[in-house]
Coordinates of C-alpha atoms in Angstrom, one line a residue:
M1 CA 236.5 -7.7 136.6
T2 CA 237.2 -9.6 133.4
S3 CA 239.4 -12.5 132.8
G4 CA 242.2 -12.9 130.3
Q5 CA 241.8 -14.6 126.9
A6 CA 243.2 -18.1 126.8
T7 CA 245.8 -19.2 124.2
A8 CA 245.6 -22.2 121.9
P9 CA 246.9 -25.5 123.3
S10 CA 250.0 -26.8 121.5
Q11 CA 248.8 -30.3 121.0
A12 CA 247.4 -31.5 117.8
P13 CA 243.9 -32.8 117.5
G14 CA 243.4 -36.4 118.5
P15 CA 242.3 -39.1 116.1
G16 CA 238.8 -39.0 114.6
T17 CA 236.8 -36.5 112.8
G18 CA 234.1 -35.7 115.4
Q19 CA 231.5 -35.6 112.6
G20 CA 227.8 -35.9 113.6
Q21 CA 225.3 -38.2 112.1
G22 CA 223.4 -36.9 109.0
Q23 CA 223.7 -33.5 107.4
G24 CA 222.5 -30.0 107.8
P25 CA 223.3 -27.4 110.5
C26 CA 224.1 -30.1 113.1
T27 CA 227.1 -31.5 111.3
E28 CA 230.3 -30.9 113.3
P29 CA 233.6 -29.5 111.8
E30 CA 236.4 -32.1 111.5
S31 CA 239.0 -29.9 113.2
A32 CA 239.7 -29.7 116.9
P33 CA 238.8 -26.3 118.5
T34 CA 241.2 -23.4 118.6
P35 CA 240.3 -20.9 121.2
G36 CA 239.3 -17.5 120.0
P37 CA 236.6 -15.1 121.2
E38 CA 234.2 -17.1 123.3
S39 CA 230.8 -18.0 122.0
G40 CA 227.9 -17.7 124.5
S41 CA 228.3 -17.3 128.2
E42 CA 228.4 -19.5 131.2
S43 CA 224.8 -20.0 132.0
G44 CA 224.4 -22.8 134.5
S45 CA 226.8 -25.6 134.9
E46 CA 227.0 -29.3 134.5
P47 CA 225.8 -32.2 136.6
I48 CA 228.3 -34.7 135.1
V49 CA 226.7 -38.1 134.9
G50 CA 227.6 -41.4 133.3
A51 CA 230.1 -44.2 133.8
A52 CA 233.6 -42.9 134.6
G53 CA 236.5 -44.6 133.0
P54 CA 239.6 -45.8 134.8
G55 CA 241.4 -43.1 136.6
T56 CA 238.5 -40.6 136.3
P57 CA 236.6 -39.0 139.2
P58 CA 233.3 -40.6 140.3
A59 CA 230.3 -40.0 138.1
D60 CA 228.2 -36.9 138.6
P61 CA 230.5 -34.7 140.7
G62 CA 228.9 -31.5 139.4
A63 CA 225.3 -32.0 140.3
A64 CA 224.0 -30.1 143.3
P65 CA 221.3 -31.1 145.7
T66 CA 218.0 -29.3 145.4
G67 CA 216.9 -29.6 149.0
P68 CA 216.9 -32.0 151.9
G69 CA 216.6 -35.6 150.8
A70 CA 216.5 -34.6 147.2
S71 CA 217.2 -37.4 144.7
S72 CA 220.4 -36.9 142.8
A73 CA 218.8 -38.2 139.6
A74 CA 215.6 -36.1 139.7
P75 CA 217.0 -32.8 138.4
D76 CA 218.8 -34.4 135.4
T77 CA 215.9 -36.6 134.6
A78 CA 213.5 -33.7 134.5
L79 CA 215.8 -31.6 132.4
K80 CA 216.3 -34.4 129.8
A81 CA 212.6 -34.8 129.6
S82 CA 211.8 -31.2 129.0
G83 CA 215.0 -29.6 127.8
T84 CA 214.5 -26.7 130.1
S85 CA 215.2 -25.6 133.7
S86 CA 213.9 -22.9 135.9
A87 CA 216.8 -20.7 134.7
D88 CA 215.9 -21.0 131.0
P89 CA 212.2 -21.7 130.7
G90 CA 211.3 -22.7 127.2
T91 CA 214.7 -22.2 125.7
G92 CA 216.7 -25.4 126.7
R93 CA 219.9 -23.4 126.8
D94 CA 221.0 -24.5 130.3
A95 CA 220.1 -28.1 129.5
I96 CA 222.2 -28.0 126.4
L97 CA 225.1 -26.5 128.2
R98 CA 224.9 -29.2 130.9
A99 CA 224.8 -31.9 128.3
A100 CA 227.7 -30.4 126.4
R101 CA 229.8 -30.3 129.6
R102 CA 229.0 -33.9 130.3
A103 CA 230.0 -34.9 126.7
F104 CA 233.2 -32.8 126.4
T105 CA 234.6 -33.6 129.8
Q106 CA 234.0 -37.4 129.7
R107 CA 234.8 -38.1 126.0
P108 CA 237.5 -37.1 123.6
Y109 CA 236.6 -34.1 121.4
A110 CA 236.5 -36.2 118.3
D111 CA 233.9 -38.6 119.8
V112 CA 231.4 -35.8 120.7
T113 CA 228.6 -34.9 118.3
I114 CA 226.0 -32.2 118.2
R115 CA 223.3 -34.8 117.7
G116 CA 224.5 -36.7 120.8
I117 CA 224.4 -33.5 122.9
A118 CA 221.0 -32.6 121.6
A119 CA 219.6 -36.1 122.5
D120 CA 221.1 -35.9 126.0
A121 CA 219.5 -32.4 126.5
G122 CA 216.2 -33.4 125.1
V123 CA 216.2 -30.8 122.3
S124 CA 216.8 -30.7 118.5
P125 CA 220.3 -30.4 117.0
S126 CA 219.2 -27.2 115.3
L127 CA 218.4 -25.6 118.7
V128 CA 221.9 -26.5 119.9
V129 CA 223.4 -24.7 116.9
K130 CA 221.0 -21.8 117.3
H131 CA 222.2 -21.2 120.9
F132 CA 225.9 -22.0 120.7
G133 CA 226.9 -22.4 117.1
R134 CA 228.9 -25.3 115.8
K135 CA 230.9 -27.9 117.8
K136 CA 234.0 -25.7 118.1
E137 CA 232.1 -22.8 119.5
L138 CA 230.2 -25.0 121.9
F139 CA 233.4 -26.5 123.2
N140 CA 234.9 -23.0 123.7
T141 CA 231.9 -22.1 125.8
V142 CA 232.3 -25.3 127.9
A143 CA 236.0 -24.4 128.4
D144 CA 235.2 -20.8 129.5
F145 CA 235.4 -20.2 133.3
G146 CA 235.5 -16.4 132.9
P147 CA 231.9 -15.6 133.9
A148 CA 232.1 -18.0 136.9
A149 CA 235.4 -16.4 138.0
A150 CA 233.8 -12.9 137.7
E151 CA 231.0 -13.9 140.0
L152 CA 233.3 -15.5 142.5
L153 CA 235.7 -12.6 142.7
A154 CA 233.0 -9.8 142.7
A155 CA 233.6 -8.7 146.3
P156 CA 236.2 -6.6 148.3
L157 CA 239.2 -8.6 149.7
G158 CA 238.0 -8.1 153.2
T159 CA 234.8 -10.2 152.6
L160 CA 235.9 -12.2 149.6
G161 CA 236.1 -15.6 151.4
R162 CA 232.6 -15.5 152.5
H163 CA 231.4 -14.2 149.2
M164 CA 233.0 -17.1 147.4
V165 CA 231.4 -19.7 149.6
L166 CA 228.0 -18.1 149.4
T167 CA 228.2 -17.7 145.6
L168 CA 229.4 -21.2 145.0
V169 CA 226.8 -22.9 147.3
S170 CA 223.9 -20.6 146.1
R171 CA 224.7 -21.1 142.4
R172 CA 224.9 -24.9 142.8
R173 CA 221.4 -24.9 144.3
E174 CA 219.9 -22.4 141.8
K175 CA 221.5 -23.9 138.7
Q176 CA 221.6 -27.6 140.0
S177 CA 225.3 -27.8 139.2
D178 CA 228.8 -26.6 140.2
P179 CA 230.5 -23.7 138.3
L180 CA 234.1 -25.0 138.6
L181 CA 234.1 -28.7 139.2
R182 CA 234.3 -29.8 135.5
V183 CA 238.0 -28.9 135.5
V184 CA 238.7 -32.0 137.5
F185 CA 237.9 -34.1 134.4
S186 CA 240.8 -32.4 132.6
L187 CA 243.4 -33.8 135.0
G188 CA 245.6 -36.4 133.3
N189 CA 244.1 -35.8 129.8
R190 CA 246.4 -34.8 127.0
D191 CA 243.7 -34.2 124.4
E192 CA 241.6 -31.1 123.8
R193 CA 240.2 -31.4 127.3
S194 CA 243.4 -30.1 128.6
L195 CA 242.2 -26.7 127.4
L196 CA 239.8 -26.7 130.4
R197 CA 242.9 -26.9 132.7
D198 CA 244.6 -24.1 130.8
R199 CA 241.5 -21.8 131.0
F200 CA 241.0 -22.6 134.7
H201 CA 244.6 -21.5 135.4
E202 CA 244.2 -18.3 133.4
Q203 CA 240.7 -17.3 134.3
V204 CA 240.4 -18.4 137.9
T205 CA 243.8 -19.0 139.5
D206 CA 245.7 -16.2 137.8
A207 CA 242.8 -13.8 138.2
L208 CA 242.8 -14.5 141.9
T209 CA 246.5 -14.2 142.1
A210 CA 246.3 -10.7 140.6
R211 CA 243.9 -9.6 143.3
L212 CA 245.9 -10.8 146.3
H213 CA 248.5 -8.7 148.2
G214 CA 251.5 -9.8 150.1
P215 CA 254.0 -12.7 149.6
E216 CA 253.3 -16.0 147.9
A217 CA 250.1 -14.7 146.2
A218 CA 250.3 -17.4 143.5
L219 CA 250.5 -20.2 146.1
R220 CA 247.7 -18.8 148.1
A221 CA 245.6 -18.4 145.0
E222 CA 246.1 -22.1 144.1
L223 CA 245.2 -23.2 147.6
I224 CA 242.0 -21.0 147.5
A225 CA 241.1 -22.6 144.2
G226 CA 241.6 -26.0 145.8
H227 CA 239.3 -25.1 148.7
L228 CA 236.6 -24.1 146.3
L229 CA 236.9 -27.3 144.2
G230 CA 237.0 -29.3 147.5
L231 CA 233.8 -27.7 148.7
G232 CA 232.0 -28.5 145.4
A233 CA 233.2 -32.1 145.4
T234 CA 232.2 -32.6 149.1
L235 CA 228.7 -31.2 148.5
S236 CA 228.3 -33.5 145.4
L237 CA 229.6 -36.5 147.3
H238 CA 227.3 -36.0 150.2
R239 CA 224.4 -34.6 148.2
D240 CA 221.8 -35.9 150.6
G241 CA 223.9 -35.2 153.7
A242 CA 224.1 -32.4 156.2
G243 CA 225.4 -29.9 153.7
A244 CA 222.2 -30.3 151.7
R245 CA 220.2 -29.3 154.7
A246 CA 222.5 -26.4 155.8
T247 CA 221.9 -22.9 154.6
P248 CA 224.5 -21.2 152.5
E249 CA 225.1 -18.7 155.3
H250 CA 225.8 -21.5 157.8
I251 CA 228.2 -23.2 155.4
A252 CA 230.0 -19.9 154.9
D253 CA 230.2 -19.4 158.7
L254 CA 232.2 -22.7 158.9
Y255 CA 234.1 -22.7 155.7
A256 CA 234.9 -19.1 154.8
P257 CA 237.4 -18.3 157.6
A258 CA 240.0 -20.7 156.1
L259 CA 239.6 -19.1 152.7
Q260 CA 239.8 -15.6 154.2
A261 CA 243.0 -16.5 156.0
L262 CA 244.6 -17.4 152.6
I263 CA 243.2 -14.2 151.0
T264 CA 244.7 -11.9 153.6
G265 CA 247.8 -14.0 154.2
R266 CA 247.1 -14.2 157.9
A267 CA 246.1 -17.2 160.0
A268 CA 242.9 -17.1 162.1
D269 CA 245.0 -16.1 165.2
G270 CA 246.3 -13.0 163.3
T271 CA 249.8 -14.3 162.7
G272 CA 251.5 -14.3 159.3
P273 CA 252.7 -11.5 156.9
G274 CA 249.3 -10.2 155.9
R275 CA 249.1 -6.7 154.7

């Protein structure tokens, strides 16, 4: 299943030029992004780190635990040192994408530079451009939830709830990050970051609505999306807790029934309109 193409936000770019330091292929364009065909794909996701400003969620909501008692700082520290992960040995692509998501979700578009993203990822600016293109294309990749939505929705309706939980938990552990949680940083923002919110609606919530049968499909889709975001936030908040030690299958045993009830439109006791 493929997700729809997003439309351009109506707001004008915020103040600032967003230019990088120096010259050459790492220099950013001065204009804010206008969504078009997406550059790159969603490979990995972001452990969002750094100090959060007033009214923003706690720092590092996207990083996933790597095992029982794992240090929350260890995966990010290692990635910054090497610029690679187990998912992209020798390329630095996933590390760049994580760094870009940290930058674009926490700071206004105009304040983000290719050089800053490269430094955070532990790679050269030219490598960022090689993998993702200029700043506008990299931002469009960060704002793209389509590949994550395709993974989450790739199951029959009868087993979709369990599939969603297993996919989200497994991907967090394999990629050391959450595929959806960065949208939380778009809440309340009226700059270019609001594009993340628009894309999430179109590529995740609306795609899910289209798959559901029965009454109030849009409401049920929104509640399902909320469950998925809540699961990711909880696993991040308690990254060394019981959830880090539980298997994805056991988490699905406990969490998926509530999702499946919303998918089918029936409560666990069989009541409700359903289909």
